[in-house]
mmCIF file of C-alpha atoms and ligand atoms in Angstrom:
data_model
loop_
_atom_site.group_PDB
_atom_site.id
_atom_site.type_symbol
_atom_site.label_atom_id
_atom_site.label_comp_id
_atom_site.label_asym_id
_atom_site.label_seq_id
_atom_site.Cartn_x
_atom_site.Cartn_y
_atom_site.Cartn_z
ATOM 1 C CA UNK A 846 96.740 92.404 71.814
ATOM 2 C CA UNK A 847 93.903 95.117 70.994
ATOM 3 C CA UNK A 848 95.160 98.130 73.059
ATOM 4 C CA UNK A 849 92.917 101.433 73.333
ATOM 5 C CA UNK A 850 94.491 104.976 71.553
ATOM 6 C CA UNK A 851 93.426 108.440 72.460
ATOM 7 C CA UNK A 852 93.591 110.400 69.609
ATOM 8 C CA UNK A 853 94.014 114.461 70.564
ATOM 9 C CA UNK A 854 93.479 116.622 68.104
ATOM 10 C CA UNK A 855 95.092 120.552 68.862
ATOM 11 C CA UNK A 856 93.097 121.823 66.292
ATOM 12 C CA UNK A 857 89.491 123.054 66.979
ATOM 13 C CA UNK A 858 87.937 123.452 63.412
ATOM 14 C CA UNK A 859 85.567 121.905 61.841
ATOM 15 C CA UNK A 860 87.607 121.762 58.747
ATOM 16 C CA UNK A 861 90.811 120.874 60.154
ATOM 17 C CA UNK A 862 93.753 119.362 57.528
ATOM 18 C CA UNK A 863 95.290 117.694 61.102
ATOM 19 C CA UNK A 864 91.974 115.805 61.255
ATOM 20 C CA UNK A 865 93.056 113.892 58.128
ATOM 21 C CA UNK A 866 95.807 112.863 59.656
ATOM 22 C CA UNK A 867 94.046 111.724 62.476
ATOM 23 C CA UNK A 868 91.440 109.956 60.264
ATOM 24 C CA UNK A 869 94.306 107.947 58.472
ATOM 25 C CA UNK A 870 96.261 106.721 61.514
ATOM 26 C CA UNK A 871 92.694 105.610 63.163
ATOM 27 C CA UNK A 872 91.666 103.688 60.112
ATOM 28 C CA UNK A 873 95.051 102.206 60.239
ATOM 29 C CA UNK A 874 95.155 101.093 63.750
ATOM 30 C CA UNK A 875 92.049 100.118 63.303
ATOM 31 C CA UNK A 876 93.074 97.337 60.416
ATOM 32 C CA UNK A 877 95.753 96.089 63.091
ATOM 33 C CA UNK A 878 93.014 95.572 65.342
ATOM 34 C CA UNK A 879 93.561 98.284 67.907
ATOM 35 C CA UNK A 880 90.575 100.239 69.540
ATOM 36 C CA UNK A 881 90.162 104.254 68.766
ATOM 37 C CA UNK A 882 88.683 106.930 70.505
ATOM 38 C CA UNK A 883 89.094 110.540 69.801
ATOM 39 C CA UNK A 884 89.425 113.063 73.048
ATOM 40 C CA UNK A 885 87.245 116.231 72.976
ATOM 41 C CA UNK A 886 88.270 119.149 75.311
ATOM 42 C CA UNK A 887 86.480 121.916 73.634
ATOM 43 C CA UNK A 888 84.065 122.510 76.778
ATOM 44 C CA UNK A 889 87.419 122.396 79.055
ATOM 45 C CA UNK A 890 86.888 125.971 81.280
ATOM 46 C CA UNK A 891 90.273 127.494 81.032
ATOM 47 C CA UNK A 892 92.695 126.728 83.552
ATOM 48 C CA UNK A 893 92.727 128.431 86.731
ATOM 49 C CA UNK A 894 94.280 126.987 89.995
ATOM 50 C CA UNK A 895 91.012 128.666 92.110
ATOM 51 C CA UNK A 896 88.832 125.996 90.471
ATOM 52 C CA UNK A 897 91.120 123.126 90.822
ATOM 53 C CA UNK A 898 89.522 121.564 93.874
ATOM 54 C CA UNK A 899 87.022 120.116 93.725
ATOM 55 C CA UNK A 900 87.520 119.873 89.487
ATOM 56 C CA UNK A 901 84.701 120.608 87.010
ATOM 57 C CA UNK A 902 82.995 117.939 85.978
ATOM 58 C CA UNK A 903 84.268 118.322 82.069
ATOM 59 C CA UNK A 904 88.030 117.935 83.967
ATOM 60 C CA UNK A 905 86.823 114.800 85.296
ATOM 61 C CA UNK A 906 85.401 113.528 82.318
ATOM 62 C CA UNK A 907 88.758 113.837 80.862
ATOM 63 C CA UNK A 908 90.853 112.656 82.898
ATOM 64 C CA UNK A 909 88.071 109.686 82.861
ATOM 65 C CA UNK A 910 88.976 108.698 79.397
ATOM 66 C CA UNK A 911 92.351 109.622 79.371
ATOM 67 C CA UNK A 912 93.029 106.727 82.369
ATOM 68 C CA UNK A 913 90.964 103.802 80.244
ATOM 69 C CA UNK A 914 93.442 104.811 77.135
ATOM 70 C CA UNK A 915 96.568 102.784 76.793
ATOM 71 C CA UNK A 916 98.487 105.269 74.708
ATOM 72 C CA UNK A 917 97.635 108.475 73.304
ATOM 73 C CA UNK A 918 98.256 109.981 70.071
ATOM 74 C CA UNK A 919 98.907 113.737 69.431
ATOM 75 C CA UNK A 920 98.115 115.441 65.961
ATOM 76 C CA UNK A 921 98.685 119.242 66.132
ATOM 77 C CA UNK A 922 98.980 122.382 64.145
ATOM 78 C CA UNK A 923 101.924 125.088 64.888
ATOM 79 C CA UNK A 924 100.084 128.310 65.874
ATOM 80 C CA UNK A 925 102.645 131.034 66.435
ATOM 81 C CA UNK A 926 105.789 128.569 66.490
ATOM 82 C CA UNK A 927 103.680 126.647 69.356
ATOM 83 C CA UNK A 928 101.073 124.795 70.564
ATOM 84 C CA UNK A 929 97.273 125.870 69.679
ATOM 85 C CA UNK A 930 95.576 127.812 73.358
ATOM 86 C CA UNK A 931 93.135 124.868 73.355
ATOM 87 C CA UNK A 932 95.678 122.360 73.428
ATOM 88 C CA UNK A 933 97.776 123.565 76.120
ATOM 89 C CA UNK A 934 95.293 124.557 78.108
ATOM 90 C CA UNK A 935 94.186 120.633 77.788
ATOM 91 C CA UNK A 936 97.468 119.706 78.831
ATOM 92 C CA UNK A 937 97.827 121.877 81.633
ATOM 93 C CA UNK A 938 94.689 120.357 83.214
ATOM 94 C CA UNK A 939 95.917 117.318 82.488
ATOM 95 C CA UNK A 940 99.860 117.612 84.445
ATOM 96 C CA UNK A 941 97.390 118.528 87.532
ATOM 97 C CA UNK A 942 96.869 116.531 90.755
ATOM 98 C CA UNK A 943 93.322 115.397 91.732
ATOM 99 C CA UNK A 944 94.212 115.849 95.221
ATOM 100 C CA UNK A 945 95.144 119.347 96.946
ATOM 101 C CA UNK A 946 98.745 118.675 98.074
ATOM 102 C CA UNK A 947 99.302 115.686 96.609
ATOM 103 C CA UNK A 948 102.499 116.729 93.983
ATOM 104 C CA UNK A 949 103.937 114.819 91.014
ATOM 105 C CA UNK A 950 102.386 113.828 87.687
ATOM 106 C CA UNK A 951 98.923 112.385 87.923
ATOM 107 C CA UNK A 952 98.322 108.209 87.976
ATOM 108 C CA UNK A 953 95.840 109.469 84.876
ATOM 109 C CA UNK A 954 98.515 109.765 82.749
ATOM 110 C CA UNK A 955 101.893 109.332 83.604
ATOM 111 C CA UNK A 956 104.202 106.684 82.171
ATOM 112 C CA UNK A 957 101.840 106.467 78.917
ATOM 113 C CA UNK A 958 102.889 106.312 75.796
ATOM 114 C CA UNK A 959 102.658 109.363 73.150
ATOM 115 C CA UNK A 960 102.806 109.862 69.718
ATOM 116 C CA UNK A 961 103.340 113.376 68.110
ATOM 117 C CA UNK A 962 102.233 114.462 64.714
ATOM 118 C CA UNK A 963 101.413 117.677 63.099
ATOM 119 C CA UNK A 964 100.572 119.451 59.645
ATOM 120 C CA UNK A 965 101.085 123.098 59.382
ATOM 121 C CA UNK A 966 102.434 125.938 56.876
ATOM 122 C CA UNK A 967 106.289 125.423 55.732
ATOM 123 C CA UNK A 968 107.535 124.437 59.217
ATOM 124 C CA UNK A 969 105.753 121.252 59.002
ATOM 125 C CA UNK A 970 105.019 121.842 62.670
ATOM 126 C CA UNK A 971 108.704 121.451 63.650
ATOM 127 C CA UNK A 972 108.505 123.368 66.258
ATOM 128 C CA UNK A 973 105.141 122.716 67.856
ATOM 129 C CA UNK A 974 106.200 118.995 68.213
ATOM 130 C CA UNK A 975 109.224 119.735 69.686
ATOM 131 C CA UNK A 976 107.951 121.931 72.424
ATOM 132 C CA UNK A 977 105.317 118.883 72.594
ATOM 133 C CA UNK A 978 107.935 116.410 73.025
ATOM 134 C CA UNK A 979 109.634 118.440 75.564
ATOM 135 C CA UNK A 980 106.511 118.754 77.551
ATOM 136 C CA UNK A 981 105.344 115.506 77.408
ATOM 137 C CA UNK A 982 108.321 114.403 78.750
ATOM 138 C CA UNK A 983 108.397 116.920 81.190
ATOM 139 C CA UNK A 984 104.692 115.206 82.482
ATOM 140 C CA UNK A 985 106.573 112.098 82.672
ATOM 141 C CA UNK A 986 104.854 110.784 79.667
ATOM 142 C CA UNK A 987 107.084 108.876 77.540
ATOM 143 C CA UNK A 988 106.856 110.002 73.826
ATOM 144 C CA UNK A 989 107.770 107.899 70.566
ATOM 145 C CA UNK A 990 110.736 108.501 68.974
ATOM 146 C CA UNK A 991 109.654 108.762 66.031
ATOM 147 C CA UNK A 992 107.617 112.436 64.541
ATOM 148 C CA UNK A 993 105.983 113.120 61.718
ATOM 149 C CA UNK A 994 106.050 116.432 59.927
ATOM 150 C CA UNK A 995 103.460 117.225 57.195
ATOM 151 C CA UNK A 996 104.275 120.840 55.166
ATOM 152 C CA UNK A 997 101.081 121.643 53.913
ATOM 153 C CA UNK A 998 100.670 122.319 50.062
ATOM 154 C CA UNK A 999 99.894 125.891 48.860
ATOM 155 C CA UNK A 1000 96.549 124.100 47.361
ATOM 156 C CA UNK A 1001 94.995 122.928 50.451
ATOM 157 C CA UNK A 1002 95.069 126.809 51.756
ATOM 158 C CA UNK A 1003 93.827 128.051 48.510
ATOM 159 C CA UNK A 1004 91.080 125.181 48.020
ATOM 160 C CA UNK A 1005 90.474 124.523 51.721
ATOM 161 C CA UNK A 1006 90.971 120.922 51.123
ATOM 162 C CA UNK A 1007 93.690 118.631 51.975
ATOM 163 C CA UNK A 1008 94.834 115.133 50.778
ATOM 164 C CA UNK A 1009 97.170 113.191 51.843
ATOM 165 C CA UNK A 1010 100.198 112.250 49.535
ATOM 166 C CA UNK A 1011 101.696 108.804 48.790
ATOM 167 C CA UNK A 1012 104.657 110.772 50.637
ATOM 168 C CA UNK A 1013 102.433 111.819 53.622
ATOM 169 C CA UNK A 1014 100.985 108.109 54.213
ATOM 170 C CA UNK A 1015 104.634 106.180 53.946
ATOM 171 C CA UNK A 1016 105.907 108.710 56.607
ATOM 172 C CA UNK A 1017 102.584 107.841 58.923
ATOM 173 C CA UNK A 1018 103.044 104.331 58.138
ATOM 174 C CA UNK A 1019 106.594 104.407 59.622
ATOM 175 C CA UNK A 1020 105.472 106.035 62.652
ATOM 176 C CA UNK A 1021 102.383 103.383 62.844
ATOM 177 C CA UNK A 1022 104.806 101.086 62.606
ATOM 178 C CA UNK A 1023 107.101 102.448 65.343
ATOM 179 C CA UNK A 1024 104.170 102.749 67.891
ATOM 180 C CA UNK A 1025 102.618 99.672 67.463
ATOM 181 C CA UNK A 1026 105.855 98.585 68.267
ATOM 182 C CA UNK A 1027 106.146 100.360 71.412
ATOM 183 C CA UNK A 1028 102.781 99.436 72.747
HETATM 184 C C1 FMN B 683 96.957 131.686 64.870
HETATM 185 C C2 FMN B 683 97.711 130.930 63.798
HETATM 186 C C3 FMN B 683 99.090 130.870 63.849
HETATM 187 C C4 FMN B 683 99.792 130.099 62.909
HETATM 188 N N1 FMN B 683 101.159 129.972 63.040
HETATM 189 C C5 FMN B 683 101.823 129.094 62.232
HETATM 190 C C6 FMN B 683 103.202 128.812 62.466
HETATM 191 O O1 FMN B 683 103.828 129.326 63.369
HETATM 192 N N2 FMN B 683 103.823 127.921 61.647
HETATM 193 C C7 FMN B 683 103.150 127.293 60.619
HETATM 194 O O2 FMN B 683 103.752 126.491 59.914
HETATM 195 N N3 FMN B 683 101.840 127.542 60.377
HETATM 196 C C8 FMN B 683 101.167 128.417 61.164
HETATM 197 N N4 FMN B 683 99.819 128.649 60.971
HETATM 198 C C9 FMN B 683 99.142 127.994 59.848
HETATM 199 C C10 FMN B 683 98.513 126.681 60.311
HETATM 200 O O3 FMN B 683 99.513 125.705 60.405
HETATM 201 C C11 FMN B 683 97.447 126.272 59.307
HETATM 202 O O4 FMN B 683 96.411 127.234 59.331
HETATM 203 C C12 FMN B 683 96.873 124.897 59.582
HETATM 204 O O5 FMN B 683 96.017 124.575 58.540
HETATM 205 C C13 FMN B 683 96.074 124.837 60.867
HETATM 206 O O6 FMN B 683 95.734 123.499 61.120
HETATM 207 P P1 FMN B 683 94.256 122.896 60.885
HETATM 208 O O7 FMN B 683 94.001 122.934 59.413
HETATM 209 O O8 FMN B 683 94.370 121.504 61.394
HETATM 210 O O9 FMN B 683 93.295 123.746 61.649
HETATM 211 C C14 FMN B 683 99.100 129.436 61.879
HETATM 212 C C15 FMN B 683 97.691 129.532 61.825
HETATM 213 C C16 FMN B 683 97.000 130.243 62.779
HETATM 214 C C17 FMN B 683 95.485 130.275 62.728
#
């Protein structure tokens, strides 16, 4: 059955290498017949509990499109052995209530399913999807199993472009595989 996917990318450039990523695992869903929309949260205020309630209307909007998705799918970048500012803030706005004293993850978005992914320097984003993992979980979101880890090549920093490898795209396939799976 055609599901939708979120795709979230923690990267905010224009010319971001994790976009390729993203751009091969949509046109891949996409061939298996699944729908694919890609979340942007660069207008998302930062977070600040005084302007929780009532929420901005980019908040809303969010949490909008995150409750049509069936599953989303995170691509990230290691900044500082963690998550990119504009991703966590993201997240934190989305492990909020929409009511004042309501408590406990939000209908939004709990229980859905998450893939992780990331490209970065020699860490291959280790670490930034582990923290991920951990917080996703920690939303009561249930992440895939399986992550994928893409060390960048010394070109793609010195020519500012970056192509995926035979390598790269069997790794995303498994994980394709795995989530499709788990949908
Ligand atoms: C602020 C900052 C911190 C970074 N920290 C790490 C890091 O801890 N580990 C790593 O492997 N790469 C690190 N990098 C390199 C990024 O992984 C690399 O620039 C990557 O291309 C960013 O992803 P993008 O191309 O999708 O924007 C850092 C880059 C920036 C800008």
């Amino acid at each position: 059955m055609s599901k939708n996917i979120l795709f979230i990318n923690g990267s905010l450039r224009k010319k971001s290498f994790n976009q390729t990523l993203v751009d091969y695992i949509k046109s891949q869903l996409e061939k298996k017949g699944h729908r694919v929309e890609q979340l942007d949260f660069i207008n998302l205020p930062l977070f600040n509990q005084d302007i929780e309630f009532p929420a901005p209307s980019e908040v809303q909007k969010i949490r909008d499109i995150i409750k049509k998705s069936d599953a989303l799918w995170i691509v990230s970048p290691e900044y500082n052995g963690t998550f990119p500012g504009g991703l966590k803030n993201f997240l934190d706005w989305a492990s909020r209530p929409i009511e004042q004293g309501v408590f406990g993850p939000p209908s939004f978005i709990k229980d859905k399913l998450v893939a992780v992914s990331g490209a970065a320097g020699r860490s291959g984003a280790a670490s930034v999807r582990e923290n991920l993992i951990k917080l996703l979980t920690s939303m009561s979101l249930k992440p895939l199993g399986t992550s994928t880890g893409i060390v960048l090549p010394t070109e793609a920093f010195q020519t500012g472009e970056f192509v995926l490898s035979d390598e790269n795209k069997k790794e995303l396939d498994k994980q394709i595989d795995d989530f499709i799976k788990a949908l």
